[in-house]
PDB file of C-alpha atoms in Angstrom:
ATOM      1  CA  MET A1165     338.661-264.798-117.936  1.00  0.00           C
ATOM      2  CA  GLN A1166     337.415-264.934-113.600  1.00  0.00           C
ATOM      3  CA  THR A1167     341.279-265.233-112.946  1.00  0.00           C
ATOM      4  CA  LEU A1168     342.199-262.659-115.563  1.00  0.00           C
ATOM      5  CA  TRP A1169     339.943-259.900-113.824  1.00  0.00           C
ATOM      6  CA  ALA A1170     340.604-261.351-110.468  1.00  0.00           C
ATOM      7  CA  ARG A1171     344.519-261.041-110.863  1.00  0.00           C
ATOM      8  CA  PHE A1172     344.118-257.084-112.978  1.00  0.00           C
ATOM      9  CA  GLU A1173     344.272-254.571-109.699  1.00  0.00           C
ATOM     10  CA  PRO A1174     343.667-251.599-111.374  1.00  0.00           C
ATOM     11  CA  ALA A1175     343.844-248.166-109.647  1.00  0.00           C
ATOM     12  CA  PRO A1176     340.676-247.070-107.043  1.00  0.00           C
ATOM     13  CA  ILE A1177     338.280-245.014-107.424  1.00  0.00           C
ATOM     14  CA  ALA A1178     339.590-241.630-105.434  1.00  0.00           C
ATOM     15  CA  ASP A1179     337.030-241.501-102.874  1.00  0.00           C
ATOM     16  CA  PRO A1180     335.842-237.905-102.992  1.00  0.00           C
ATOM     17  CA  LEU A1181     334.728-238.744-106.240  1.00  0.00           C
ATOM     18  CA  TRP A1182     333.559-242.559-105.382  1.00  0.00           C
ATOM     19  CA  ARG A1183     331.136-240.002-102.591  1.00  0.00           C
ATOM     20  CA  ARG A1184     330.000-238.025-104.838  1.00  0.00           C
ATOM     21  CA  GLY A1185     328.611-240.994-106.791  1.00  0.00           C
ATOM     22  CA  LEU A1186     327.109-242.773-104.478  1.00  0.00           C
ATOM     23  CA  SER A1187     325.669-239.528-102.996  1.00  0.00           C
ATOM     24  CA  ALA A1188     323.574-238.445-106.687  1.00  0.00           C
ATOM     25  CA  CYS A1189     322.910-241.911-107.121  1.00  0.00           C
ATOM     26  CA  PRO A1190     319.356-243.325-105.565  1.00  0.00           C
ATOM     27  CA  LEU A1191     320.188-247.241-106.205  1.00  0.00           C
ATOM     28  CA  ALA A1192     323.490-247.704-104.822  1.00  0.00           C
ATOM     29  CA  ARG A1193     322.982-245.616-102.037  1.00  0.00           C
ATOM     30  CA  GLY A1194     320.006-248.139-101.543  1.00  0.00           C
ATOM     31  CA  LEU A1195     323.036-250.363-100.609  1.00  0.00           C
ATOM     32  CA  ASP A1196     323.983-252.130 -97.083  1.00  0.00           C
ATOM     33  CA  PRO A1197     327.207-251.243 -96.910  1.00  0.00           C
ATOM     34  CA  GLU A1198     329.794-254.939 -97.566  1.00  0.00           C
ATOM     35  CA  ARG A1199     327.136-254.528-101.757  1.00  0.00           C
ATOM     36  CA  GLN A1200     328.328-250.690-101.022  1.00  0.00           C
ATOM     37  CA  GLN A1201     332.551-252.048-100.737  1.00  0.00           C
ATOM     38  CA  ARG A1202     331.658-254.481-103.430  1.00  0.00           C
ATOM     39  CA  LEU A1203     330.522-252.485-106.190  1.00  0.00           C
ATOM     40  CA  ARG A1204     333.108-249.716-105.800  1.00  0.00           C
ATOM     41  CA  GLN A1205     335.041-252.776-105.856  1.00  0.00           C
ATOM     42  CA  LEU A1206     333.647-253.495-109.467  1.00  0.00           C
ATOM     43  CA  SER A1207     332.745-250.700-110.356  1.00  0.00           C
ATOM     44  CA  THR A1208     336.574-249.752-110.664  1.00  0.00           C
ATOM     45  CA  LEU A1209     336.888-253.723-112.706  1.00  0.00           C
ATOM     46  CA  PHE A1210     334.965-251.930-115.013  1.00  0.00           C
ATOM     47  CA  LEU A1211     335.747-247.804-115.607  1.00  0.00           C
ATOM     48  CA  ALA A1212     339.131-249.803-116.100  1.00  0.00           C
ATOM     49  CA  ARG A1213     338.751-253.208-118.397  1.00  0.00           C
ATOM     50  CA  LYS A1214     335.734-250.826-120.774  1.00  0.00           C
ATOM     51  CA  GLN A1215     337.009-248.079-123.792  1.00  0.00           C
ATOM     52  CA  PHE A1216     334.084-245.218-123.129  1.00  0.00           C
ATOM     53  CA  HIS A1217     333.237-243.391-126.471  1.00  0.00           C
ATOM     54  CA  ALA A1218     331.265-240.093-126.909  1.00  0.00           C
ATOM     55  CA  LEU A1219     329.756-240.073-129.628  1.00  0.00           C
ATOM     56  CA  ALA A1220     327.483-237.393-131.250  1.00  0.00           C
ATOM     57  CA  GLY A1221     328.766-234.436-129.091  1.00  0.00           C
ATOM     58  CA  ALA A1222     327.950-236.300-126.186  1.00  0.00           C
ATOM     59  CA  VAL A1223     329.848-234.603-123.420  1.00  0.00           C
ATOM     60  CA  LEU A1224     331.802-237.985-120.378  1.00  0.00           C
ATOM     61  CA  ASP A1225     334.640-236.952-117.000  1.00  0.00           C
ATOM     62  CA  ASP A1226     335.395-238.945-114.879  1.00  0.00           C
ATOM     63  CA  TYR A1227     331.988-238.701-113.076  1.00  0.00           C
ATOM     64  CA  TRP A1228     329.503-239.715-115.139  1.00  0.00           C
ATOM     65  CA  ARG A1229     331.165-242.511-115.789  1.00  0.00           C
ATOM     66  CA  LEU A1230     331.519-244.175-112.699  1.00  0.00           C
ATOM     67  CA  LEU A1231     327.749-243.521-113.053  1.00  0.00           C
ATOM     68  CA  ILE A1232     327.338-244.980-116.024  1.00  0.00           C
ATOM     69  CA  ALA A1233     329.279-248.415-114.203  1.00  0.00           C
ATOM     70  CA  MET A1234     327.952-247.870-111.274  1.00  0.00           C
ATOM     71  CA  GLN A1235     324.507-248.794-112.833  1.00  0.00           C
ATOM     72  CA  ALA A1236     326.216-251.179-114.707  1.00  0.00           C
ATOM     73  CA  CYS A1237     327.564-252.737-111.987  1.00  0.00           C
ATOM     74  CA  LEU A1238     324.118-253.170-110.596  1.00  0.00           C
ATOM     75  CA  PRO A1239     322.873-256.166-112.141  1.00  0.00           C
ATOM     76  CA  ALA A1240     326.777-257.636-111.994  1.00  0.00           C
ATOM     77  CA  LEU A1241     327.078-257.525-108.647  1.00  0.00           C
ATOM     78  CA  GLN A1242     325.757-260.881-107.206  1.00  0.00           C
ATOM     79  CA  GLN A1243     326.997-262.813-110.683  1.00  0.00           C
ATOM     80  CA  GLY A1244     330.369-261.174-110.569  1.00  0.00           C
ATOM     81  CA  THR A1245     332.854-260.328-112.872  1.00  0.00           C
ATOM     82  CA  GLY A1246     333.024-263.586-115.144  1.00  0.00           C
ATOM     83  CA  SER A1247     330.047-261.391-116.102  1.00  0.00           C
ATOM     84  CA  LEU A1248     330.302-258.401-117.478  1.00  0.00           C
ATOM     85  CA  ARG A1249     332.579-260.563-120.378  1.00  0.00           C
ATOM     86  CA  GLY A1250     332.386-260.629-124.355  1.00  0.00           C
ATOM     87  CA  TRP A1251     332.648-257.232-124.698  1.00  0.00           C
ATOM     88  CA  ARG A1252     334.286-253.188-124.161  1.00  0.00           C
ATOM     89  CA  GLU A1253     332.994-250.745-125.707  1.00  0.00           C
ATOM     90  CA  VAL A1254     330.480-248.242-123.727  1.00  0.00           C
ATOM     91  CA  LEU A1255     329.360-245.512-126.585  1.00  0.00           C
ATOM     92  CA  ILE A1256     327.460-242.414-125.234  1.00  0.00           C
ATOM     93  CA  TYR A1257     325.375-240.398-126.763  1.00  0.00           C
ATOM     94  CA  PRO A1258     324.245-238.204-126.147  1.00  0.00           C
ATOM     95  CA  GLY A1259     320.060-238.669-126.687  1.00  0.00           C
ATOM     96  CA  GLU A1260     318.515-240.508-128.035  1.00  0.00           C
ATOM     97  CA  PHE A1261     320.144-242.103-131.068  1.00  0.00           C
ATOM     98  CA  LYS A1262     318.044-244.861-135.037  1.00  0.00           C
ATOM     99  CA  VAL A1263     319.871-247.834-135.328  1.00  0.00           C
ATOM    100  CA  ARG A1264     319.713-249.925-138.209  1.00  0.00           C
ATOM    101  CA  ARG A1265     319.565-253.315-137.690  1.00  0.00           C
ATOM    102  CA  ASN A1266     320.151-254.338-141.113  1.00  0.00           C
ATOM    103  CA  HIS A1267     322.531-251.654-142.515  1.00  0.00           C
ATOM    104  CA  HIS A1268     325.480-251.433-138.942  1.00  0.00           C
ATOM    105  CA  ASP A1269     328.563-249.772-138.712  1.00  0.00           C
ATOM    106  CA  ASP A1270     330.642-252.764-138.273  1.00  0.00           C
ATOM    107  CA  ARG A1271     331.975-251.438-134.683  1.00  0.00           C
ATOM    108  CA  SER A1272     328.823-250.569-133.227  1.00  0.00           C
ATOM    109  CA  GLY A1273     325.957-250.252-135.324  1.00  0.00           C
ATOM    110  CA  ILE A1274     324.741-247.215-134.801  1.00  0.00           C
ATOM    111  CA  ALA A1275     323.199-245.074-137.813  1.00  0.00           C
ATOM    112  CA  GLY A1276     323.071-241.431-137.362  1.00  0.00           C
ATOM    113  CA  ASP A1277     319.928-241.890-138.872  1.00  0.00           C
ATOM    114  CA  GLY A1278     317.080-243.974-140.734  1.00  0.00           C
ATOM    115  CA  GLY A1279     315.857-247.097-138.155  1.00  0.00           C
ATOM    116  CA  GLU A1280     314.086-246.263-134.163  1.00  0.00           C
ATOM    117  CA  ALA A1281     315.266-244.618-132.475  1.00  0.00           C
ATOM    118  CA  HIS A1282     315.849-245.658-129.111  1.00  0.00           C
ATOM    119  CA  ALA A1283     317.584-244.809-125.066  1.00  0.00           C
ATOM    120  CA  GLY A1284     319.623-247.540-124.659  1.00  0.00           C
ATOM    121  CA  ASP A1285     320.885-251.190-126.846  1.00  0.00           C
ATOM    122  CA  ALA A1286     323.180-254.009-125.844  1.00  0.00           C
ATOM    123  CA  TRP A1287     324.707-255.846-129.180  1.00  0.00           C
ATOM    124  CA  GLU A1288     326.270-259.501-128.739  1.00  0.00           C
ATOM    125  CA  ARG A1289     329.580-259.193-127.758  1.00  0.00           C
ATOM    126  CA  GLY A1290     329.073-255.414-129.051  1.00  0.00           C
ATOM    127  CA  PRO A1291     328.428-252.209-127.248  1.00  0.00           C
ATOM    128  CA  LEU A1292     326.776-251.411-124.825  1.00  0.00           C
ATOM    129  CA  VAL A1293     324.822-247.513-126.136  1.00  0.00           C
ATOM    130  CA  LEU A1294     323.008-245.513-124.082  1.00  0.00           C
ATOM    131  CA  SER A1295     321.161-241.744-124.266  1.00  0.00           C
ATOM    132  CA  LEU A1296     323.281-239.634-121.726  1.00  0.00           C
ATOM    133  CA  ALA A1297     319.856-237.898-120.607  1.00  0.00           C
ATOM    134  CA  ASP A1298     317.459-241.091-120.250  1.00  0.00           C
ATOM    135  CA  VAL A1299     320.451-241.364-117.685  1.00  0.00           C
ATOM    136  CA  GLN A1300     320.977-238.245-115.717  1.00  0.00           C
ATOM    137  CA  LEU A1301     316.824-238.869-115.767  1.00  0.00           C
ATOM    138  CA  ASP A1302     317.180-242.641-114.295  1.00  0.00           C
ATOM    139  CA  LEU A1303     318.809-240.636-111.838  1.00  0.00           C
ATOM    140  CA  GLU A1304     316.738-237.837-111.135  1.00  0.00           C
ATOM    141  CA  GLN A1305     313.410-240.451-110.957  1.00  0.00           C
ATOM    142  CA  PRO A1306     315.379-244.311-109.546  1.00  0.00           C
ATOM    143  CA  TRP A1307     311.172-245.053-108.151  1.00  0.00           C
ATOM    144  CA  ASP A1308     309.905-245.450-111.461  1.00  0.00           C
ATOM    145  CA  GLY A1309     310.207-248.326-112.724  1.00  0.00           C
ATOM    146  CA  TYR A1310     312.856-247.887-115.339  1.00  0.00           C
ATOM    147  CA  ASN A1311     316.051-247.891-115.972  1.00  0.00           C
ATOM    148  CA  VAL A1312     318.164-247.639-119.357  1.00  0.00           C
ATOM    149  CA  VAL A1313     321.730-248.587-117.863  1.00  0.00           C
ATOM    150  CA  VAL A1314     319.630-251.713-116.232  1.00  0.00           C
ATOM    151  CA  HIS A1315     317.699-252.929-118.904  1.00  0.00           C
ATOM    152  CA  GLU A1316     320.516-252.674-121.641  1.00  0.00           C
ATOM    153  CA  MET A1317     322.747-254.595-118.714  1.00  0.00           C
ATOM    154  CA  ALA A1318     319.632-257.574-118.867  1.00  0.00           C
ATOM    155  CA  HIS A1319     320.134-257.781-122.145  1.00  0.00           C
ATOM    156  CA  LYS A1320     324.269-258.310-121.867  1.00  0.00           C
ATOM    157  CA  LEU A1321     323.722-260.837-119.095  1.00  0.00           C
ATOM    158  CA  ASP A1322     321.671-262.616-120.588  1.00  0.00           C
ATOM    159  CA  MET A1323     322.950-262.921-123.977  1.00  0.00           C
ATOM    160  CA  LEU A1324     326.983-264.399-122.070  1.00  0.00           C
ATOM    161  CA  ASP A1325     325.096-267.751-123.371  1.00  0.00           C
ATOM    162  CA  GLY A1326     324.801-267.008-126.887  1.00  0.00           C
ATOM    163  CA  PRO A1327     321.539-265.306-128.441  1.00  0.00           C
ATOM    164  CA  PRO A1328     319.530-263.222-126.291  1.00  0.00           C
ATOM    165  CA  ASP A1329     316.618-264.829-124.989  1.00  0.00           C
ATOM    166  CA  GLY A1330     315.040-263.961-121.276  1.00  0.00           C
ATOM    167  CA  VAL A1331     317.502-266.361-120.101  1.00  0.00           C
ATOM    168  CA  PRO A1332     320.904-265.401-118.567  1.00  0.00           C
ATOM    169  CA  PRO A1333     322.675-267.981-117.024  1.00  0.00           C
ATOM    170  CA  LEU A1334     322.037-269.726-114.212  1.00  0.00           C
ATOM    171  CA  VAL A1335     323.551-271.143-111.321  1.00  0.00           C
ATOM    172  CA  ASP A1336     321.506-271.884-107.941  1.00  0.00           C
ATOM    173  CA  ILE A1337     318.305-270.577-110.062  1.00  0.00           C
ATOM    174  CA  PRO A1338     316.890-274.620-111.282  1.00  0.00           C
ATOM    175  CA  ARG A1339     316.468-273.098-115.273  1.00  0.00           C
ATOM    176  CA  ARG A1340     313.884-275.168-116.194  1.00  0.00           C
ATOM    177  CA  ARG A1341     311.725-273.688-113.455  1.00  0.00           C
ATOM    178  CA  TRP A1342     312.832-270.120-115.326  1.00  0.00           C
ATOM    179  CA  ILE A1343     311.822-270.606-118.297  1.00  0.00           C
ATOM    180  CA  GLN A1344     308.469-271.572-117.520  1.00  0.00           C
ATOM    181  CA  GLN A1345     308.131-268.782-115.229  1.00  0.00           C
ATOM    182  CA  PHE A1346     308.834-266.146-117.684  1.00  0.00           C
ATOM    183  CA  GLN A1347     306.582-267.783-120.393  1.00  0.00           C
ATOM    184  CA  LEU A1348     303.786-267.877-118.173  1.00  0.00           C
ATOM    185  CA  ALA A1349     303.888-264.678-117.020  1.00  0.00           C
ATOM    186  CA  TYR A1350     304.587-263.546-120.931  1.00  0.00           C
ATOM    187  CA  ASP A1351     301.982-265.172-122.371  1.00  0.00           C
ATOM    188  CA  ARG A1352     299.987-264.013-119.544  1.00  0.00           C
ATOM    189  CA  LEU A1353     301.559-259.635-120.671  1.00  0.00           C
ATOM    190  CA  VAL A1354     300.310-260.945-124.263  1.00  0.00           C
ATOM    191  CA  ALA A1355     297.551-261.962-123.343  1.00  0.00           C
ATOM    192  CA  MET A1356     296.660-258.527-122.400  1.00  0.00           C
ATOM    193  CA  PRO A1357     295.089-254.871-125.069  1.00  0.00           C
ATOM    194  CA  PRO A1358     298.268-252.533-125.534  1.00  0.00           C
ATOM    195  CA  ASP A1359     296.187-249.750-123.573  1.00  0.00           C
ATOM    196  CA  SER A1360     295.078-252.636-120.585  1.00  0.00           C
ATOM    197  CA  CYS A1361     295.045-251.224-116.412  1.00  0.00           C
ATOM    198  CA  GLU A1362     295.657-255.180-115.986  1.00  0.00           C
ATOM    199  CA  SER A1363     298.955-255.183-115.028  1.00  0.00           C
ATOM    200  CA  PRO A1364     301.444-252.856-113.718  1.00  0.00           C
ATOM    201  CA  ILE A1365     304.381-253.927-116.398  1.00  0.00           C
ATOM    202  CA  ASP A1366     305.088-251.447-119.243  1.00  0.00           C
ATOM    203  CA  HIS A1367     303.832-253.288-122.687  1.00  0.00           C
ATOM    204  CA  TYR A1368     307.019-253.365-124.075  1.00  0.00           C
ATOM    205  CA  ALA A1369     307.861-256.142-122.097  1.00  0.00           C
ATOM    206  CA  THR A1370     306.027-258.526-125.407  1.00  0.00           C
ATOM    207  CA  GLU A1371     307.881-257.086-127.866  1.00  0.00           C
ATOM    208  CA  SER A1372     309.887-260.122-127.131  1.00  0.00           C
ATOM    209  CA  VAL A1373     310.949-262.549-123.843  1.00  0.00           C
ATOM    210  CA  ALA A1374     313.643-261.053-123.616  1.00  0.00           C
ATOM    211  CA  GLU A1375     312.305-257.540-123.443  1.00  0.00           C
ATOM    212  CA  TYR A1376     310.599-259.499-121.201  1.00  0.00           C
ATOM    213  CA  PHE A1377     313.709-259.961-119.186  1.00  0.00           C
ATOM    214  CA  ALA A1378     314.585-256.392-119.385  1.00  0.00           C
ATOM    215  CA  VAL A1379     311.527-254.362-118.512  1.00  0.00           C
ATOM    216  CA  VAL A1380     310.774-256.731-115.399  1.00  0.00           C
ATOM    217  CA  SER A1381     314.850-256.274-114.262  1.00  0.00           C
ATOM    218  CA  GLU A1382     314.624-252.940-114.058  1.00  0.00           C
ATOM    219  CA  MET A1383     311.334-253.194-111.938  1.00  0.00           C
ATOM    220  CA  HIS A1384     313.553-254.701-109.517  1.00  0.00           C
ATOM    221  CA  TYR A1385     315.549-252.413-108.504  1.00  0.00           C
ATOM    222  CA  SER A1386     313.005-249.304-108.950  1.00  0.00           C
ATOM    223  CA  ARG A1387     309.283-250.941-108.292  1.00  0.00           C
ATOM    224  CA  PRO A1388     309.921-253.731-106.522  1.00  0.00           C
ATOM    225  CA  ALA A1389     306.749-254.315-104.368  1.00  0.00           C
ATOM    226  CA  LEU A1390     304.879-252.970-107.567  1.00  0.00           C
ATOM    227  CA  LEU A1391     306.624-256.519-109.374  1.00  0.00           C
ATOM    228  CA  ARG A1392     306.514-258.798-106.548  1.00  0.00           C
ATOM    229  CA  GLU A1393     302.675-257.989-106.743  1.00  0.00           C
ATOM    230  CA  ALA A1394     302.219-258.160-110.239  1.00  0.00           C
ATOM    231  CA  GLU A1395     303.796-261.024-110.789  1.00  0.00           C
ATOM    232  CA  PRO A1396     304.972-262.899-107.545  1.00  0.00           C
ATOM    233  CA  ALA A1397     306.789-265.815-109.480  1.00  0.00           C
ATOM    234  CA  ILE A1398     309.192-262.825-111.144  1.00  0.00           C
ATOM    235  CA  ALA A1399     309.533-260.934-108.497  1.00  0.00           C
ATOM    236  CA  GLU A1400     311.067-264.297-106.933  1.00  0.00           C
ATOM    237  CA  LEU A1401     313.630-265.792-108.993  1.00  0.00           C
ATOM    238  CA  LEU A1402     314.625-261.880-109.777  1.00  0.00           C
ATOM    239  CA  GLN A1403     315.996-261.320-105.882  1.00  0.00           C
ATOM    240  CA  ALA A1404     316.918-264.911-106.441  1.00  0.00           C
ATOM    241  CA  TYR A1405     318.951-264.291-108.548  1.00  0.00           C
ATOM    242  CA  TYR A1406     319.747-260.456-108.913  1.00  0.00           C
ATOM    243  CA  GLY A1407     319.719-259.979-104.720  1.00  0.00           C
ATOM    244  CA  ARG A1408     318.182-257.451-103.124  1.00  0.00           C
ATOM    245  CA  SER A1409     316.477-254.021-103.807  1.00  0.00           C
ATOM    246  CA  PRO A1410     317.497-250.978-103.136  1.00  0.00           C
ATOM    247  CA  ALA A1411     314.607-250.525-103.555  1.00  0.00           C
ATOM    248  CA  GLU A1412     312.967-252.454-100.406  1.00  0.00           C
ATOM    249  CA  GLY A1413     310.739-249.883 -98.032  1.00  0.00           C
ATOM    250  CA  ARG A1414     311.681-247.548-100.062  1.00  0.00           C
ATOM    251  CA  GLU A1415     307.975-247.634-101.953  1.00  0.00           C
ATOM    252  CA  ARG A1416     304.737-245.418-101.410  1.00  0.00           C
TER     253      ARG A1416
END
């Protein structure tokens, strides 16, 4: 798969469109020039390989497809093109959508009514699903600890080796250390009351270790200093996995 991606050479992103995308995406703008260039190459492949579908009245153009691709490729920068394998579709709703887990469309699993409202979703070997309104909000408030595209891409990375369990494929990080540290941190958060102010980590992370991984991945990109203060071992592991956060030095 890595070789096939390497041989595939789609048309490059036009310079004016790329500059416009960088201007609107603070997470990408915070990268050093070398990583920005890698992000551009990976985003080019993402746009060529993934099929975007605008649903329920959502309006997509090249600019918004690029902004989604840029944020989706950020977590894959250090892992390389092979980390984007195994799925093809990006489904975009104008706002929150509802998911029915027990009765879903064969293609997307998305239902128009019933179920719980979501800003994003990721299905094993299935689509990446996003609320365009939430994508826009994350671009406008990039350093608040939340990013729906990063969150769902963390799930996609987690699912590269099977159902989500909070442990993506690891190369240079000892798997045992990752599992131990994440389990300890997850258990600490679970032990806190839902309305506790003891941890800055969103209590939604207690849903599962997989959700914990996705939530702290958001913080790595948008509130790394706060994450490091709360869970230094987790912050260290995520920096080893994702690379240096573009938010470093920006938190007040």
